[in-house]
Amino acid sequence: MLETTGIDATKSGTQEVLRVDGASVRYGAATILDGVDLTLNRGEFVCVIGPSGSGKTTFLRLLAGLVAPAEGRVLFRGAEHRAPSREIAIVFQDYANALLPWRDAEGNVSLALEAAGVPRAERAGRIRALLSKVGLAGSEKKFPSEMSGGMQQRLQIARCLAQEPDVLLMDEPFGALDAMTRQKLQDELLGIVRDSNVTAFFVTHDLEEAIYLSDRIVALEPDPGQVCRVFDVTLPKPRNQLSTREMPEFLRLRRELFDFIERFEP
Amino acid sequence: MTALKGLALPVALLVLWQLAVVLSGMQSDTIAAPDAIFAALGRALTEPAFWADTGDTLAAGGMGLALGFGLGTLSGVLFGLIPPVGRVMRVTVELLRPLPAIAILPIALLIFGFGYRLEVAIVAFGTCFPVLVLTEAAVRQIEPRLSEVARALALSPGARVRKIVLPAVLPRLFVALRLAAGIGLIIAITVEIAANPIGLGARLMQASNSLRPADMYATLFWIGAIGWALNWGMLRLQLWLFPATRGAAQ
Ligand SMILES: Nc1ncnc2c1ncn2[C@@H]1O[C@H](COP(=O)(O)OP(=O)(O)O)[C@@H](O)[C@H]1O
Ligand SMILES: [Mg+2]
């Protein structure tokens, strides 16, 4: 009976994974985040937008367990979460710094498997599968310095997927990439999130990207960072780069978000 | 080509030196002619005792280097990774570091007496600090993002050192090893000249005391050749292993 309930909860998409309860983050005397609340459910894709300096990155680091809240709590699967966990993967914005330059693509993915204690014999097969999942088949022996920005970010995503995480935290992961690469990676990411039923928390300053990817958009306002509004995105799935972006609902949300963000532009 | 041009001056000096000695008909207890020096070196190279002395210097210096490099690396990684420890130790390190290694000879002599252990201890003391300082700086300069990756993957402290810290500082560790090897040879010879009756330094002193200038210069040239070969070999190795250190190599 209990098992059935669990499956039902997963199916209805209301199984809570991460919850932030009135959390504040301070650096010295400065309050960066002030009384933030948010619940992330299993399989959900949540984007965070907000003007620069509103605390988006800090919010992500709070969820990652990289910073501790001065007030309030962060709950991961119901338990207080104070240090990073392998079940929460982080895709950093600066992929070039987040990869090990002395390891090739295989070696970089392997790091996550080694950390999780996966036996050596199992690693090679899983690494190959992960690299082909992110479109890096054939680049197994390439070093990060021999890869384009898009490939490096794909590699970092592959390493995060190797953690088999419940939650995927991403900080403006496609911000430095060209438009074509970005759209391609957006679609690949949506596919990966759908297939692995992982919860995605995605920071971006690109409003259209936020609408395209999200089930829900959290808008932060600055000084101090607070959740200002939450937008539900009810666009049908799977999304399509052309038709989704032409839907009236997409355009309506786009207008609403632009109006919101404009208030903070000088 | 450049190497050949660079050799022109030393060769010219040797020729002048030879000419001066021959033309002046000088007989000296302090200066020998190059031909006599090279003859003495050729003779020495056939003597087992000469090779035994060479072996003594290299063994004592090498062991001291291994010990100093090991201690320096270990404490450098520790101080670099745990800043509070580094801060507590900073004053001690800064007080001991400027001390010329040879200045601890009298104390070391009381503790160890003559022999290998004396020399190993002083070479270790002298090479430990430069390695420590270079390693600590290298560890501090590791990309902070990589430390966060280690945290995010919940790596154990041991795995973090093995998989992130050591590979990240390896090129600079090798530079430190090369510098320490040069320092180690200098200290080993100095200890042998000043007190320890073993190795090439002691051979140099014997030649000097018994007024055999040709043997003295032959040993001197030999020590120079060893130092040069050591640095050359390690530099080649460094550039081959870590091509990225090319800029900072010299
Ligand atoms: N380590 C830190 N120490 C002090 N202040 C910080 C630190 N990190 C971020 N901040 C400050 O917190 C605010 C929010 O930063 P951040 O979370 O990076 O914003 P965003 O990602 O939305 O641009 C900024 O004003 C920034 O200067
Ligand atoms: Mg940011």
PDB file of C-alpha atoms in Angstrom, chain B:
ATOM      1  CA  MET B   1      74.442  27.562 -32.731  1.00  0.00           C
ATOM      2  CA  THR B   2      73.766  29.794 -29.725  1.00  0.00           C
ATOM      3  CA  ALA B   3      75.154  27.077 -27.462  1.00  0.00           C
ATOM      4  CA  LEU B   4      78.338  26.968 -29.551  1.00  0.00           C
ATOM      5  CA  LYS B   5      78.677  30.763 -29.433  1.00  0.00           C
ATOM      6  CA  GLY B   6      78.162  30.640 -25.689  1.00  0.00           C
ATOM      7  CA  LEU B   7      81.030  28.139 -25.410  1.00  0.00           C
ATOM      8  CA  ALA B   8      83.442  30.455 -27.212  1.00  0.00           C
ATOM      9  CA  LEU B   9      84.224  32.587 -24.156  1.00  0.00           C
ATOM     10  CA  PRO B  10      85.023  29.777 -21.687  1.00  0.00           C
ATOM     11  CA  VAL B  11      87.168  28.041 -24.326  1.00  0.00           C
ATOM     12  CA  ALA B  12      89.011  31.276 -25.072  1.00  0.00           C
ATOM     13  CA  LEU B  13      89.631  31.821 -21.352  1.00  0.00           C
ATOM     14  CA  LEU B  14      91.036  28.292 -21.016  1.00  0.00           C
ATOM     15  CA  VAL B  15      93.379  28.918 -23.967  1.00  0.00           C
ATOM     16  CA  LEU B  16      94.517  32.251 -22.488  1.00  0.00           C
ATOM     17  CA  TRP B  17      94.993  30.607 -19.113  1.00  0.00           C
ATOM     18  CA  GLN B  18      97.093  27.844 -20.729  1.00  0.00           C
ATOM     19  CA  LEU B  19      99.165  30.395 -22.668  1.00  0.00           C
ATOM     20  CA  ALA B  20      99.758  32.533 -19.609  1.00  0.00           C
ATOM     21  CA  VAL B  21     100.992  29.590 -17.569  1.00  0.00           C
ATOM     22  CA  VAL B  22     103.268  28.287 -20.354  1.00  0.00           C
ATOM     23  CA  LEU B  23     104.674  31.687 -21.332  1.00  0.00           C
ATOM     24  CA  SER B  24     105.378  32.801 -17.779  1.00  0.00           C
ATOM     25  CA  GLY B  25     106.887  29.417 -16.878  1.00  0.00           C
ATOM     26  CA  MET B  26     104.995  29.677 -13.603  1.00  0.00           C
ATOM     27  CA  GLN B  27     105.328  27.069 -10.863  1.00  0.00           C
ATOM     28  CA  SER B  28     102.494  27.436  -8.384  1.00  0.00           C
ATOM     29  CA  ASP B  29     100.820  25.730  -5.451  1.00  0.00           C
ATOM     30  CA  THR B  30      97.535  27.495  -6.132  1.00  0.00           C
ATOM     31  CA  ILE B  31      97.140  27.573  -9.892  1.00  0.00           C
ATOM     32  CA  ALA B  32      97.464  24.744 -12.397  1.00  0.00           C
ATOM     33  CA  ALA B  33      97.511  24.821 -16.182  1.00  0.00           C
ATOM     34  CA  PRO B  34      94.398  23.568 -17.990  1.00  0.00           C
ATOM     35  CA  ASP B  35      96.303  20.665 -19.573  1.00  0.00           C
ATOM     36  CA  ALA B  36      97.423  19.495 -16.133  1.00  0.00           C
ATOM     37  CA  ILE B  37      93.867  19.875 -14.799  1.00  0.00           C
ATOM     38  CA  PHE B  38      92.340  17.815 -17.585  1.00  0.00           C
ATOM     39  CA  ALA B  39      95.069  15.199 -17.187  1.00  0.00           C
ATOM     40  CA  ALA B  40      94.279  15.044 -13.464  1.00  0.00           C
ATOM     41  CA  LEU B  41      90.542  14.753 -14.209  1.00  0.00           C
ATOM     42  CA  GLY B  42      91.217  11.967 -16.712  1.00  0.00           C
ATOM     43  CA  ARG B  43      93.269  10.119 -14.102  1.00  0.00           C
ATOM     44  CA  ALA B  44      90.643  10.650 -11.421  1.00  0.00           C
ATOM     45  CA  LEU B  45      87.880   9.266 -13.619  1.00  0.00           C
ATOM     46  CA  THR B  46      89.703   5.917 -13.682  1.00  0.00           C
ATOM     47  CA  GLU B  47      90.041   5.778  -9.870  1.00  0.00           C
ATOM     48  CA  PRO B  48      87.380   3.854  -7.928  1.00  0.00           C
ATOM     49  CA  ALA B  49      87.921   6.190  -4.950  1.00  0.00           C
ATOM     50  CA  PHE B  50      86.938   9.186  -7.065  1.00  0.00           C
ATOM     51  CA  TRP B  51      83.675   7.509  -8.050  1.00  0.00           C
ATOM     52  CA  ALA B  52      83.098   6.479  -4.436  1.00  0.00           C
ATOM     53  CA  ASP B  53      83.429  10.137  -3.394  1.00  0.00           C
ATOM     54  CA  THR B  54      81.062  11.170  -6.178  1.00  0.00           C
ATOM     55  CA  GLY B  55      78.631   8.513  -5.004  1.00  0.00           C
ATOM     56  CA  ASP B  56      78.885   9.712  -1.379  1.00  0.00           C
ATOM     57  CA  THR B  57      78.042  13.302  -2.302  1.00  0.00           C
ATOM     58  CA  LEU B  58      75.169  12.289  -4.561  1.00  0.00           C
ATOM     59  CA  ALA B  59      73.787   9.782  -2.049  1.00  0.00           C
ATOM     60  CA  ALA B  60      73.929  12.138   0.940  1.00  0.00           C
ATOM     61  CA  GLY B  61      72.631  15.056  -1.118  1.00  0.00           C
ATOM     62  CA  GLY B  62      69.948  12.895  -2.739  1.00  0.00           C
ATOM     63  CA  MET B  63      68.694  11.498   0.553  1.00  0.00           C
ATOM     64  CA  GLY B  64      68.656  14.953   2.099  1.00  0.00           C
ATOM     65  CA  LEU B  65      66.782  16.249  -0.940  1.00  0.00           C
ATOM     66  CA  ALA B  66      64.249  13.420  -0.734  1.00  0.00           C
ATOM     67  CA  LEU B  67      63.663  14.116   2.944  1.00  0.00           C
ATOM     68  CA  GLY B  68      63.517  17.905   2.547  1.00  0.00           C
ATOM     69  CA  PHE B  69      61.307  17.700  -0.526  1.00  0.00           C
ATOM     70  CA  GLY B  70      58.976  15.223   1.176  1.00  0.00           C
ATOM     71  CA  LEU B  71      58.665  17.327   4.328  1.00  0.00           C
ATOM     72  CA  GLY B  72      58.305  20.541   2.342  1.00  0.00           C
ATOM     73  CA  THR B  73      55.609  19.130   0.076  1.00  0.00           C
ATOM     74  CA  LEU B  74      53.688  17.579   2.939  1.00  0.00           C
ATOM     75  CA  SER B  75      53.668  20.716   5.072  1.00  0.00           C
ATOM     76  CA  GLY B  76      53.100  22.934   2.034  1.00  0.00           C
ATOM     77  CA  VAL B  77      49.954  20.994   1.085  1.00  0.00           C
ATOM     78  CA  LEU B  78      48.788  20.969   4.710  1.00  0.00           C
ATOM     79  CA  PHE B  79      49.387  24.705   5.260  1.00  0.00           C
ATOM     80  CA  GLY B  80      47.867  25.572   1.907  1.00  0.00           C
ATOM     81  CA  LEU B  81      44.736  23.477   2.383  1.00  0.00           C
ATOM     82  CA  ILE B  82      44.085  24.440   6.007  1.00  0.00           C
ATOM     83  CA  PRO B  83      44.701  28.205   6.183  1.00  0.00           C
ATOM     84  CA  PRO B  84      44.503  28.377  10.023  1.00  0.00           C
ATOM     85  CA  VAL B  85      47.403  25.905  10.256  1.00  0.00           C
ATOM     86  CA  GLY B  86      49.309  27.910   7.644  1.00  0.00           C
ATOM     87  CA  ARG B  87      48.747  31.115   9.623  1.00  0.00           C
ATOM     88  CA  VAL B  88      49.895  29.570  12.902  1.00  0.00           C
ATOM     89  CA  MET B  89      53.054  28.201  11.271  1.00  0.00           C
ATOM     90  CA  ARG B  90      53.890  31.310   9.240  1.00  0.00           C
ATOM     91  CA  VAL B  91      56.008  33.036  11.908  1.00  0.00           C
ATOM     92  CA  THR B  92      58.000  29.880  12.638  1.00  0.00           C
ATOM     93  CA  VAL B  93      58.645  29.308   8.950  1.00  0.00           C
ATOM     94  CA  GLU B  94      59.603  32.930   8.350  1.00  0.00           C
ATOM     95  CA  LEU B  95      62.068  32.799  11.270  1.00  0.00           C
ATOM     96  CA  LEU B  96      63.732  29.549  10.215  1.00  0.00           C
ATOM     97  CA  ARG B  97      63.718  30.055   6.466  1.00  0.00           C
ATOM     98  CA  PRO B  98      66.307  32.865   6.147  1.00  0.00           C
ATOM     99  CA  LEU B  99      68.763  30.919   8.329  1.00  0.00           C
ATOM    100  CA  PRO B 100      71.634  29.747   6.061  1.00  0.00           C
ATOM    101  CA  ALA B 101      71.454  25.959   6.191  1.00  0.00           C
ATOM    102  CA  ILE B 102      75.167  25.708   6.954  1.00  0.00           C
ATOM    103  CA  ALA B 103      74.602  27.693  10.172  1.00  0.00           C
ATOM    104  CA  ILE B 104      72.988  24.654  11.791  1.00  0.00           C
ATOM    105  CA  LEU B 105      76.159  22.626  11.143  1.00  0.00           C
ATOM    106  CA  PRO B 106      77.544  22.980  14.703  1.00  0.00           C
ATOM    107  CA  ILE B 107      74.258  21.834  16.233  1.00  0.00           C
ATOM    108  CA  ALA B 108      73.831  19.023  13.730  1.00  0.00           C
ATOM    109  CA  LEU B 109      77.417  17.938  14.390  1.00  0.00           C
ATOM    110  CA  LEU B 110      76.661  17.585  18.104  1.00  0.00           C
ATOM    111  CA  ILE B 111      73.543  15.545  17.365  1.00  0.00           C
ATOM    112  CA  PHE B 112      74.696  13.343  14.503  1.00  0.00           C
ATOM    113  CA  GLY B 113      78.521  13.404  14.522  1.00  0.00           C
ATOM    114  CA  PHE B 114      80.404  13.080  11.225  1.00  0.00           C
ATOM    115  CA  GLY B 115      79.001  11.045   8.373  1.00  0.00           C
ATOM    116  CA  TYR B 116      75.979  10.652   6.164  1.00  0.00           C
ATOM    117  CA  ARG B 117      73.355  11.592   8.721  1.00  0.00           C
ATOM    118  CA  LEU B 118      74.931  14.985   9.376  1.00  0.00           C
ATOM    119  CA  GLU B 119      74.865  15.874   5.695  1.00  0.00           C
ATOM    120  CA  VAL B 120      71.385  14.423   5.049  1.00  0.00           C
ATOM    121  CA  ALA B 121      69.982  16.472   7.946  1.00  0.00           C
ATOM    122  CA  ILE B 122      71.478  19.768   6.787  1.00  0.00           C
ATOM    123  CA  VAL B 123      70.512  19.258   3.139  1.00  0.00           C
ATOM    124  CA  ALA B 124      66.982  18.350   4.269  1.00  0.00           C
ATOM    125  CA  PHE B 125      66.794  21.494   6.401  1.00  0.00           C
ATOM    126  CA  GLY B 126      68.023  23.678   3.579  1.00  0.00           C
ATOM    127  CA  THR B 127      65.751  22.267   0.852  1.00  0.00           C
ATOM    128  CA  CYS B 128      62.610  21.874   2.964  1.00  0.00           C
ATOM    129  CA  PHE B 129      61.745  25.569   3.239  1.00  0.00           C
ATOM    130  CA  PRO B 130      61.909  26.647  -0.391  1.00  0.00           C
ATOM    131  CA  VAL B 131      59.812  23.603  -1.332  1.00  0.00           C
ATOM    132  CA  LEU B 132      57.331  24.356   1.458  1.00  0.00           C
ATOM    133  CA  VAL B 133      56.888  27.969   0.388  1.00  0.00           C
ATOM    134  CA  LEU B 134      56.498  27.107  -3.307  1.00  0.00           C
ATOM    135  CA  THR B 135      54.071  24.254  -2.580  1.00  0.00           C
ATOM    136  CA  GLU B 136      51.936  26.308  -0.199  1.00  0.00           C
ATOM    137  CA  ALA B 137      51.680  29.116  -2.750  1.00  0.00           C
ATOM    138  CA  ALA B 138      50.784  26.627  -5.498  1.00  0.00           C
ATOM    139  CA  VAL B 139      48.061  25.029  -3.360  1.00  0.00           C
ATOM    140  CA  ARG B 140      46.582  28.423  -2.501  1.00  0.00           C
ATOM    141  CA  GLN B 141      46.429  29.312  -6.169  1.00  0.00           C
ATOM    142  CA  ILE B 142      44.412  26.265  -7.191  1.00  0.00           C
ATOM    143  CA  GLU B 143      41.260  27.362  -9.008  1.00  0.00           C
ATOM    144  CA  PRO B 144      38.681  27.827  -6.183  1.00  0.00           C
ATOM    145  CA  ARG B 145      35.983  26.404  -8.457  1.00  0.00           C
ATOM    146  CA  LEU B 146      37.794  23.052  -8.388  1.00  0.00           C
ATOM    147  CA  SER B 147      37.579  23.007  -4.598  1.00  0.00           C
ATOM    148  CA  GLU B 148      33.820  23.532  -4.936  1.00  0.00           C
ATOM    149  CA  VAL B 149      33.640  20.686  -7.449  1.00  0.00           C
ATOM    150  CA  ALA B 150      35.396  18.528  -4.846  1.00  0.00           C
ATOM    151  CA  ARG B 151      32.856  19.622  -2.225  1.00  0.00           C
ATOM    152  CA  ALA B 152      29.908  19.089  -4.554  1.00  0.00           C
ATOM    153  CA  LEU B 153      31.125  15.548  -5.254  1.00  0.00           C
ATOM    154  CA  ALA B 154      31.648  15.008  -1.514  1.00  0.00           C
ATOM    155  CA  LEU B 155      35.219  13.795  -2.097  1.00  0.00           C
ATOM    156  CA  SER B 156      37.009  12.542   1.007  1.00  0.00           C
ATOM    157  CA  PRO B 157      39.999  14.664   2.117  1.00  0.00           C
ATOM    158  CA  GLY B 158      42.384  11.977   0.852  1.00  0.00           C
ATOM    159  CA  ALA B 159      40.669  11.732  -2.526  1.00  0.00           C
ATOM    160  CA  ARG B 160      40.620  15.509  -2.776  1.00  0.00           C
ATOM    161  CA  VAL B 161      44.390  15.681  -2.282  1.00  0.00           C
ATOM    162  CA  ARG B 162      45.082  12.792  -4.687  1.00  0.00           C
ATOM    163  CA  LYS B 163      42.630  13.687  -7.444  1.00  0.00           C
ATOM    164  CA  ILE B 164      42.543  17.502  -7.331  1.00  0.00           C
ATOM    165  CA  VAL B 165      45.304  19.114  -5.268  1.00  0.00           C
ATOM    166  CA  LEU B 166      48.375  17.087  -6.268  1.00  0.00           C
ATOM    167  CA  PRO B 167      47.625  16.960 -10.006  1.00  0.00           C
ATOM    168  CA  ALA B 168      46.886  20.691  -9.947  1.00  0.00           C
ATOM    169  CA  VAL B 169      50.209  21.606  -8.322  1.00  0.00           C
ATOM    170  CA  LEU B 170      52.332  18.879  -9.966  1.00  0.00           C
ATOM    171  CA  PRO B 171      54.020  21.120 -12.567  1.00  0.00           C
ATOM    172  CA  ARG B 172      55.015  23.663  -9.931  1.00  0.00           C
ATOM    173  CA  LEU B 173      56.050  20.885  -7.577  1.00  0.00           C
ATOM    174  CA  PHE B 174      58.484  19.715 -10.228  1.00  0.00           C
ATOM    175  CA  VAL B 175      59.901  23.215 -10.615  1.00  0.00           C
ATOM    176  CA  ALA B 176      60.370  23.258  -6.831  1.00  0.00           C
ATOM    177  CA  LEU B 177      62.144  19.877  -7.006  1.00  0.00           C
ATOM    178  CA  ARG B 178      64.529  21.148  -9.669  1.00  0.00           C
ATOM    179  CA  LEU B 179      65.407  24.258  -7.663  1.00  0.00           C
ATOM    180  CA  ALA B 180      65.787  22.210  -4.479  1.00  0.00           C
ATOM    181  CA  ALA B 181      68.136  19.769  -6.248  1.00  0.00           C
ATOM    182  CA  GLY B 182      70.474  22.662  -7.090  1.00  0.00           C
ATOM    183  CA  ILE B 183      70.316  23.974  -3.529  1.00  0.00           C
ATOM    184  CA  GLY B 184      70.853  20.449  -2.179  1.00  0.00           C
ATOM    185  CA  LEU B 185      74.082  19.964  -4.158  1.00  0.00           C
ATOM    186  CA  ILE B 186      75.435  23.318  -2.955  1.00  0.00           C
ATOM    187  CA  ILE B 187      74.678  22.462   0.677  1.00  0.00           C
ATOM    188  CA  ALA B 188      76.095  18.928   0.411  1.00  0.00           C
ATOM    189  CA  ILE B 189      79.410  20.204  -0.983  1.00  0.00           C
ATOM    190  CA  THR B 190      79.519  23.016   1.590  1.00  0.00           C
ATOM    191  CA  VAL B 191      79.025  20.599   4.482  1.00  0.00           C
ATOM    192  CA  GLU B 192      81.778  18.361   3.089  1.00  0.00           C
ATOM    193  CA  ILE B 193      84.169  21.281   2.714  1.00  0.00           C
ATOM    194  CA  ALA B 194      83.397  22.678   6.157  1.00  0.00           C
ATOM    195  CA  ALA B 195      83.383  19.524   8.236  1.00  0.00           C
ATOM    196  CA  ASN B 196      82.205  16.218   6.880  1.00  0.00           C
ATOM    197  CA  PRO B 197      85.119  14.022   5.807  1.00  0.00           C
ATOM    198  CA  ILE B 198      83.277  12.361   2.910  1.00  0.00           C
ATOM    199  CA  GLY B 199      82.458  13.049  -0.717  1.00  0.00           C
ATOM    200  CA  LEU B 200      83.733  15.460  -3.351  1.00  0.00           C
ATOM    201  CA  GLY B 201      83.892  18.412  -0.941  1.00  0.00           C
ATOM    202  CA  ALA B 202      86.308  16.560   1.322  1.00  0.00           C
ATOM    203  CA  ARG B 203      88.359  15.482  -1.738  1.00  0.00           C
ATOM    204  CA  LEU B 204      88.553  19.141  -2.757  1.00  0.00           C
ATOM    205  CA  MET B 205      89.846  20.096   0.702  1.00  0.00           C
ATOM    206  CA  GLN B 206      92.438  17.296   0.715  1.00  0.00           C
ATOM    207  CA  ALA B 207      93.797  18.405  -2.668  1.00  0.00           C
ATOM    208  CA  SER B 208      93.988  21.962  -1.397  1.00  0.00           C
ATOM    209  CA  ASN B 209      95.646  21.020   1.914  1.00  0.00           C
ATOM    210  CA  SER B 210      98.243  18.837   0.227  1.00  0.00           C
ATOM    211  CA  LEU B 211      98.999  21.533  -2.371  1.00  0.00           C
ATOM    212  CA  ARG B 212      97.812  19.594  -5.429  1.00  0.00           C
ATOM    213  CA  PRO B 213      96.169  22.377  -7.479  1.00  0.00           C
ATOM    214  CA  ALA B 214      95.571  20.218 -10.574  1.00  0.00           C
ATOM    215  CA  ASP B 215      93.547  17.709  -8.527  1.00  0.00           C
ATOM    216  CA  MET B 216      91.738  20.545  -6.801  1.00  0.00           C
ATOM    217  CA  TYR B 217      90.622  22.187 -10.058  1.00  0.00           C
ATOM    218  CA  ALA B 218      89.784  18.812 -11.568  1.00  0.00           C
ATOM    219  CA  THR B 219      87.385  18.124  -8.686  1.00  0.00           C
ATOM    220  CA  LEU B 220      85.970  21.624  -8.966  1.00  0.00           C
ATOM    221  CA  PHE B 221      85.263  21.161 -12.679  1.00  0.00           C
ATOM    222  CA  TRP B 222      83.685  17.814 -11.932  1.00  0.00           C
ATOM    223  CA  ILE B 223      81.342  19.294  -9.314  1.00  0.00           C
ATOM    224  CA  GLY B 224      80.399  22.014 -11.779  1.00  0.00           C
ATOM    225  CA  ALA B 225      79.692  19.389 -14.438  1.00  0.00           C
ATOM    226  CA  ILE B 226      77.462  17.430 -12.044  1.00  0.00           C
ATOM    227  CA  GLY B 227      75.479  20.528 -11.106  1.00  0.00           C
ATOM    228  CA  TRP B 228      75.063  21.515 -14.722  1.00  0.00           C
ATOM    229  CA  ALA B 229      74.024  18.006 -15.823  1.00  0.00           C
ATOM    230  CA  LEU B 230      71.536  17.739 -12.954  1.00  0.00           C
ATOM    231  CA  ASN B 231      69.823  20.979 -13.857  1.00  0.00           C
ATOM    232  CA  TRP B 232      69.884  20.236 -17.586  1.00  0.00           C
ATOM    233  CA  GLY B 233      68.392  16.773 -17.146  1.00  0.00           C
ATOM    234  CA  MET B 234      65.642  17.942 -14.811  1.00  0.00           C
ATOM    235  CA  LEU B 235      64.799  20.904 -17.000  1.00  0.00           C
ATOM    236  CA  ARG B 236      64.435  18.602 -20.052  1.00  0.00           C
ATOM    237  CA  LEU B 237      62.250  16.272 -17.984  1.00  0.00           C
ATOM    238  CA  GLN B 238      60.124  19.160 -16.735  1.00  0.00           C
ATOM    239  CA  LEU B 239      59.534  20.571 -20.206  1.00  0.00           C
ATOM    240  CA  TRP B 240      58.721  17.129 -21.522  1.00  0.00           C
ATOM    241  CA  LEU B 241      56.304  16.282 -18.701  1.00  0.00           C
ATOM    242  CA  PHE B 242      54.723  19.716 -18.356  1.00  0.00           C
ATOM    243  CA  PRO B 243      55.031  21.668 -21.611  1.00  0.00           C
ATOM    244  CA  ALA B 244      52.899  24.438 -20.082  1.00  0.00           C
ATOM    245  CA  THR B 245      55.739  25.375 -17.677  1.00  0.00           C
ATOM    246  CA  ARG B 246      57.911  26.472 -20.632  1.00  0.00           C
ATOM    247  CA  GLY B 247      57.409  30.152 -19.835  1.00  0.00           C
ATOM    248  CA  ALA B 248      58.403  29.845 -16.185  1.00  0.00           C
ATOM    249  CA  ALA B 249      61.107  27.254 -16.828  1.00  0.00           C
ATOM    250  CA  GLN B 250      64.195  29.417 -16.650  1.00  0.00           C
TER     251      GLN B 250
END
